[in-house]
Amino acid sequence: MTSHQENFAKAMKWTEELRGRYLHTLAVFRIFERFRKLSAPNVVGKRKAKENVHTFSQHLYFFTPLQEAARCYFFIELAKFFDVNKKKQSLTIEMLLDLVDNHFSSFSKEKFLERHQNRHFIPELFESYEPFSHSDIRKIRKRLARNRKVITDLKIYRDKFLVHADLKKEEVKITGVQIKVLLKIVKDTIDLYYRRLDFASNDYRNYDEEPVFAVDKVMQRLQEHEKERLRKIYKEYGM
């Protein structure tokens, strides 16, 4: 295997690993986000929010640790995508960008065809394929630079509040909008690399939508069970 082939294979492997991490991070974020929305009257309505809060209170020692676990896991995993990686020992967005930036000749259209020589492409479709450009990498780096402050805050929050219990720490505020911006950077980077390396796209629906459906289904089942339990009590005691 030539050095170009090694670089191409490494980039594909790293992209797949980042995609796997992103999918689980996205799913946990949707779970955490859904729990918060279920108790918000302005989202689900006053009556439903009251029912949901009651259900949470009935299973307090399950839902409270579950929500906290989802919150901590999400922030820790999100921060890992943006870690400062001076020793090159962690797989991050920056490391993936550096791989292409530092070995640009390994990612030409010619090298792409060598990598996929046994794969059949529809000629009309393949006309739209574009290899990496320096502009691709610059655009992502600019987005990272624009969000450097929140990335730094995220790292501080992860290190001082989640991974360690520092006694001296300043309050860190990270908004829902900022979180979604960082998630979008990760998603867009992964999608770009899949287009350039594999001429493929990603479908995130199972990890984006199914976790929400699952949370709603659990709540529905618990509430149906509670209604049935009360019905039996009323019937038995003639209430």
GROMACS .gro file of C-alpha atoms in nm:
model
  239
    1MET     CA    1   0.000   0.000   0.000
    2THR     CA    2   0.142   0.339  -0.101
    3SER     CA    3   0.155   0.637   0.132
    4HIS     CA    4  -0.134   0.794  -0.062
    5GLN     CA    5  -0.345   0.483  -0.014
    6GLU     CA    6  -0.255   0.472   0.355
    7ASN     CA    7  -0.361   0.835   0.400
    8PHE     CA    8  -0.687   0.775   0.217
    9ALA     CA    9  -0.762   0.462   0.419
   10LYS     CA   10  -0.677   0.640   0.745
   11ALA     CA   11  -0.904   0.933   0.660
   12MET     CA   12  -1.191   0.695   0.584
   13LYS     CA   13  -1.136   0.500   0.906
   14TRP     CA   14  -1.123   0.816   1.117
   15THR     CA   15  -1.435   0.954   0.948
   16GLU     CA   16  -1.624   0.634   1.024
   17GLU     CA   17  -1.511   0.646   1.387
   18LEU     CA   18  -1.618   1.009   1.424
   19ARG     CA   19  -1.951   0.929   1.261
   20GLY     CA   20  -2.013   0.649   1.511
   21ARG     CA   21  -1.936   0.881   1.800
   22TYR     CA   22  -2.154   1.155   1.654
   23LEU     CA   23  -2.451   0.920   1.612
   24HIS     CA   24  -2.447   0.821   1.979
   25THR     CA   25  -2.388   1.181   2.087
   26LEU     CA   26  -2.684   1.294   1.875
   27ALA     CA   27  -2.910   1.021   2.014
   28VAL     CA   28  -2.825   1.108   2.375
   29PHE     CA   29  -2.878   1.478   2.304
   30ARG     CA   30  -3.225   1.405   2.164
   31ILE     CA   31  -3.308   1.198   2.474
   32PHE     CA   32  -3.186   1.471   2.710
   33GLU     CA   33  -3.364   1.740   2.508
   34ARG     CA   34  -3.689   1.541   2.497
   35PHE     CA   35  -3.697   1.492   2.874
   36ARG     CA   36  -3.669   1.869   2.919
   37LYS     CA   37  -3.943   1.939   2.666
   38LEU     CA   38  -4.186   1.689   2.818
   39SER     CA   39  -4.216   1.900   3.132
   40ALA     CA   40  -4.239   2.233   2.945
   41PRO     CA   41  -4.600   2.363   2.920
   42ASN     CA   42  -4.511   2.587   2.626
   43VAL     CA   43  -4.397   2.278   2.430
   44VAL     CA   44  -4.641   1.998   2.517
   45GLY     CA   45  -4.922   2.199   2.678
   46LYS     CA   46  -5.010   2.254   3.044
   47ARG     CA   47  -5.214   1.937   3.094
   48LYS     CA   48  -4.960   1.707   2.931
   49ALA     CA   49  -4.666   1.873   3.107
   50LYS     CA   50  -4.842   1.823   3.441
   51GLU     CA   51  -4.902   1.454   3.362
   52ASN     CA   52  -4.540   1.409   3.261
   53VAL     CA   53  -4.405   1.578   3.573
   54HIS     CA   54  -4.627   1.351   3.781
   55THR     CA   55  -4.489   1.045   3.598
   56PHE     CA   56  -4.133   1.164   3.657
   57SER     CA   57  -4.207   1.209   4.028
   58GLN     CA   58  -4.349   0.857   4.053
   59HIS     CA   59  -4.018   0.715   3.923
   60LEU     CA   60  -3.790   0.982   4.068
   61TYR     CA   61  -3.494   0.755   4.136
   62PHE     CA   62  -3.498   0.629   3.779
   63PHE     CA   63  -3.561   0.942   3.575
   64THR     CA   64  -3.341   1.181   3.772
   65PRO     CA   65  -3.019   0.973   3.740
   66LEU     CA   66  -3.111   0.888   3.379
   67GLN     CA   67  -3.145   1.252   3.278
   68GLU     CA   68  -2.825   1.345   3.460
   69ALA     CA   69  -2.637   1.058   3.296
   70ALA     CA   70  -2.759   1.168   2.952
   71ARG     CA   71  -2.657   1.527   3.021
   72CYS     CA   72  -2.306   1.436   3.139
   73TYR     CA   73  -2.246   1.184   2.860
   74PHE     CA   74  -2.356   1.434   2.597
   75PHE     CA   75  -2.132   1.719   2.711
   76ILE     CA   76  -1.830   1.492   2.758
   77GLU     CA   77  -1.871   1.336   2.413
   78LEU     CA   78  -1.935   1.670   2.242
   79ALA     CA   79  -1.621   1.821   2.396
   80LYS     CA   80  -1.408   1.532   2.267
   81PHE     CA   81  -1.473   1.638   1.906
   82PHE     CA   82  -1.307   1.975   1.974
   83ASP     CA   83  -1.023   1.882   2.208
   84VAL     CA   84  -0.687   2.054   2.168
   85ASN     CA   85  -0.476   1.765   2.050
   86LYS     CA   86  -0.112   1.868   2.090
   87LYS     CA   87   0.021   1.512   2.126
   88LYS     CA   88  -0.193   1.376   1.840
   89GLN     CA   89  -0.326   1.098   2.060
   90SER     CA   90  -0.698   1.172   2.035
   91LEU     CA   91  -0.925   1.164   1.732
   92THR     CA   92  -1.076   1.511   1.688
   93ILE     CA   93  -1.218   1.730   1.413
   94GLU     CA   94  -0.888   1.919   1.395
   95MET     CA   95  -0.692   1.596   1.352
   96LEU     CA   96  -0.915   1.492   1.062
   97LEU     CA   97  -0.870   1.833   0.900
   98ASP     CA   98  -0.492   1.815   0.947
   99LEU     CA   99  -0.472   1.476   0.780
  100VAL     CA  100  -0.616   1.608   0.455
  101ASP     CA  101  -0.447   1.947   0.481
  102ASN     CA  102  -0.101   1.795   0.531
  103HIS     CA  103  -0.136   1.524   0.266
  104PHE     CA  104  -0.348   1.699   0.007
  105SER     CA  105  -0.211   1.505  -0.290
  106SER     CA  106  -0.347   1.183  -0.138
  107PHE     CA  107  -0.703   1.301  -0.189
  108SER     CA  108  -0.723   1.393  -0.557
  109LYS     CA  109  -0.989   1.256  -0.792
  110GLU     CA  110  -0.728   1.019  -0.931
  111LYS     CA  111  -0.654   0.878  -0.584
  112PHE     CA  112  -1.027   0.849  -0.518
  113LEU     CA  113  -1.068   0.633  -0.830
  114GLU     CA  114  -0.771   0.419  -0.728
  115ARG     CA  115  -0.931   0.362  -0.388
  116HIS     CA  116  -1.265   0.266  -0.546
  117GLN     CA  117  -1.135   0.088  -0.856
  118ASN     CA  118  -1.367  -0.212  -0.801
  119ARG     CA  119  -1.673   0.004  -0.749
  120HIS     CA  120  -1.918   0.090  -1.026
  121PHE     CA  121  -2.031   0.450  -1.053
  122ILE     CA  122  -2.317   0.572  -1.271
  123PRO     CA  123  -2.133   0.808  -1.513
  124GLU     CA  124  -2.400   1.078  -1.505
  125LEU     CA  125  -2.405   1.073  -1.126
  126PHE     CA  126  -2.028   1.062  -1.088
  127GLU     CA  127  -1.996   1.383  -1.290
  128SER     CA  128  -2.103   1.567  -0.974
  129TYR     CA  129  -1.817   1.420  -0.766
  130GLU     CA  130  -1.564   1.674  -0.639
  131PRO     CA  131  -1.241   1.593  -0.452
  132PHE     CA  132  -1.126   1.787  -0.148
  133SER     CA  133  -1.037   2.150  -0.201
  134HIS     CA  134  -0.839   2.380   0.025
  135SER     CA  135  -1.157   2.585   0.049
  136ASP     CA  136  -1.336   2.286   0.210
  137ILE     CA  137  -1.085   2.276   0.493
  138ARG     CA  138  -1.068   2.655   0.534
  139LYS     CA  139  -1.445   2.684   0.570
  140ILE     CA  140  -1.454   2.435   0.857
  141ARG     CA  141  -1.153   2.597   1.027
  142LYS     CA  142  -1.325   2.936   1.003
  143ARG     CA  143  -1.635   2.794   1.170
  144LEU     CA  144  -1.419   2.650   1.445
  145ALA     CA  145  -1.247   2.986   1.489
  146ARG     CA  146  -1.580   3.173   1.507
  147ASN     CA  147  -1.692   2.940   1.784
  148ARG     CA  148  -1.362   2.923   1.970
  149LYS     CA  149  -1.507   3.091   2.280
  150VAL     CA  150  -1.790   2.840   2.327
  151ILE     CA  151  -1.552   2.551   2.246
  152THR     CA  152  -1.321   2.677   2.522
  153ASP     CA  153  -1.618   2.712   2.760
  154LEU     CA  154  -1.728   2.359   2.673
  155LYS     CA  155  -1.383   2.222   2.755
  156ILE     CA  156  -1.376   2.410   3.087
  157TYR     CA  157  -1.721   2.279   3.175
  158ARG     CA  158  -1.624   1.923   3.083
  159ASP     CA  159  -1.294   1.934   3.275
  160LYS     CA  160  -1.398   2.123   3.587
  161PHE     CA  161  -1.762   2.025   3.633
  162LEU     CA  162  -1.806   1.681   3.476
  163VAL     CA  163  -1.477   1.492   3.465
  164HIS     CA  164  -1.333   1.652   3.779
  165ALA     CA  165  -1.496   1.812   4.083
  166ASP     CA  166  -1.283   2.126   4.107
  167LEU     CA  167  -1.340   2.322   4.426
  168LYS     CA  168  -1.251   2.651   4.262
  169LYS     CA  169  -1.440   2.705   3.941
  170GLU     CA  170  -1.626   2.984   3.767
  171GLU     CA  171  -1.975   2.944   3.629
  172VAL     CA  172  -1.983   2.850   3.261
  173LYS     CA  173  -2.290   2.921   3.050
  174ILE     CA  174  -2.351   2.730   2.727
  175THR     CA  175  -2.680   2.785   2.549
  176GLY     CA  176  -2.892   2.542   2.353
  177VAL     CA  177  -2.826   2.742   2.037
  178GLN     CA  178  -2.450   2.714   2.088
  179ILE     CA  179  -2.479   2.339   2.143
  180LYS     CA  180  -2.666   2.298   1.817
  181VAL     CA  181  -2.407   2.507   1.631
  182LEU     CA  182  -2.128   2.276   1.752
  183LEU     CA  183  -2.327   1.965   1.663
  184LYS     CA  184  -2.384   2.110   1.315
  185ILE     CA  185  -2.009   2.164   1.268
  186VAL     CA  186  -1.943   1.800   1.355
  187LYS     CA  187  -2.222   1.677   1.126
  188ASP     CA  188  -2.117   1.897   0.835
  189THR     CA  189  -1.754   1.784   0.868
  190ILE     CA  190  -1.851   1.417   0.866
  191ASP     CA  191  -2.087   1.468   0.571
  192LEU     CA  192  -1.816   1.652   0.376
  193TYR     CA  193  -1.564   1.372   0.434
  194TYR     CA  194  -1.814   1.105   0.331
  195ARG     CA  195  -1.885   1.292   0.008
  196ARG     CA  196  -1.516   1.340  -0.073
  197LEU     CA  197  -1.387   1.001   0.044
  198ASP     CA  198  -1.677   0.767  -0.035
  199PHE     CA  199  -1.907   0.969  -0.263
  200ALA     CA  200  -2.183   0.886  -0.015
  201SER     CA  201  -2.426   1.056   0.220
  202ASN     CA  202  -2.551   0.979   0.570
  203ASP     CA  203  -2.899   0.914   0.703
  204TYR     CA  204  -2.929   1.021   1.068
  205ARG     CA  205  -3.300   0.958   1.119
  206ASN     CA  206  -3.264   0.649   1.340
  207TYR     CA  207  -3.044   0.840   1.584
  208ASP     CA  208  -3.220   1.174   1.542
  209GLU     CA  209  -3.585   1.070   1.559
  210GLU     CA  210  -3.607   0.722   1.713
  211PRO     CA  211  -3.471   0.824   2.057
  212VAL     CA  212  -3.749   1.084   2.084
  213PHE     CA  213  -4.011   0.827   1.984
  214ALA     CA  214  -3.867   0.585   2.240
  215VAL     CA  215  -3.887   0.837   2.525
  216ASP     CA  216  -4.244   0.926   2.430
  217LYS     CA  217  -4.339   0.558   2.413
  218VAL     CA  218  -4.195   0.488   2.758
  219MET     CA  219  -4.389   0.780   2.903
  220GLN     CA  220  -4.706   0.667   2.727
  221ARG     CA  221  -4.672   0.312   2.859
  222LEU     CA  222  -4.607   0.430   3.215
  223GLN     CA  223  -4.908   0.660   3.208
  224GLU     CA  224  -5.131   0.391   3.059
  225HIS     CA  225  -5.014   0.151   3.328
  226GLU     CA  226  -5.091   0.408   3.601
  227LYS     CA  227  -5.440   0.467   3.462
  228GLU     CA  228  -5.504   0.094   3.455
  229ARG     CA  229  -5.374   0.057   3.812
  230LEU     CA  230  -5.606   0.331   3.936
  231ARG     CA  231  -5.898   0.184   3.742
  232LYS     CA  232  -5.851  -0.152   3.917
  233ILE     CA  233  -5.832   0.017   4.257
  234TYR     CA  234  -6.150   0.216   4.193
  235LYS     CA  235  -6.326  -0.099   4.073
  236GLU     CA  236  -6.213  -0.311   4.367
  237TYR     CA  237  -6.314  -0.057   4.630
  238GLY     CA  238  -6.617   0.078   4.448
  239MET     CA  239  -6.480   0.429   4.430
   0.00000   0.00000   0.00000
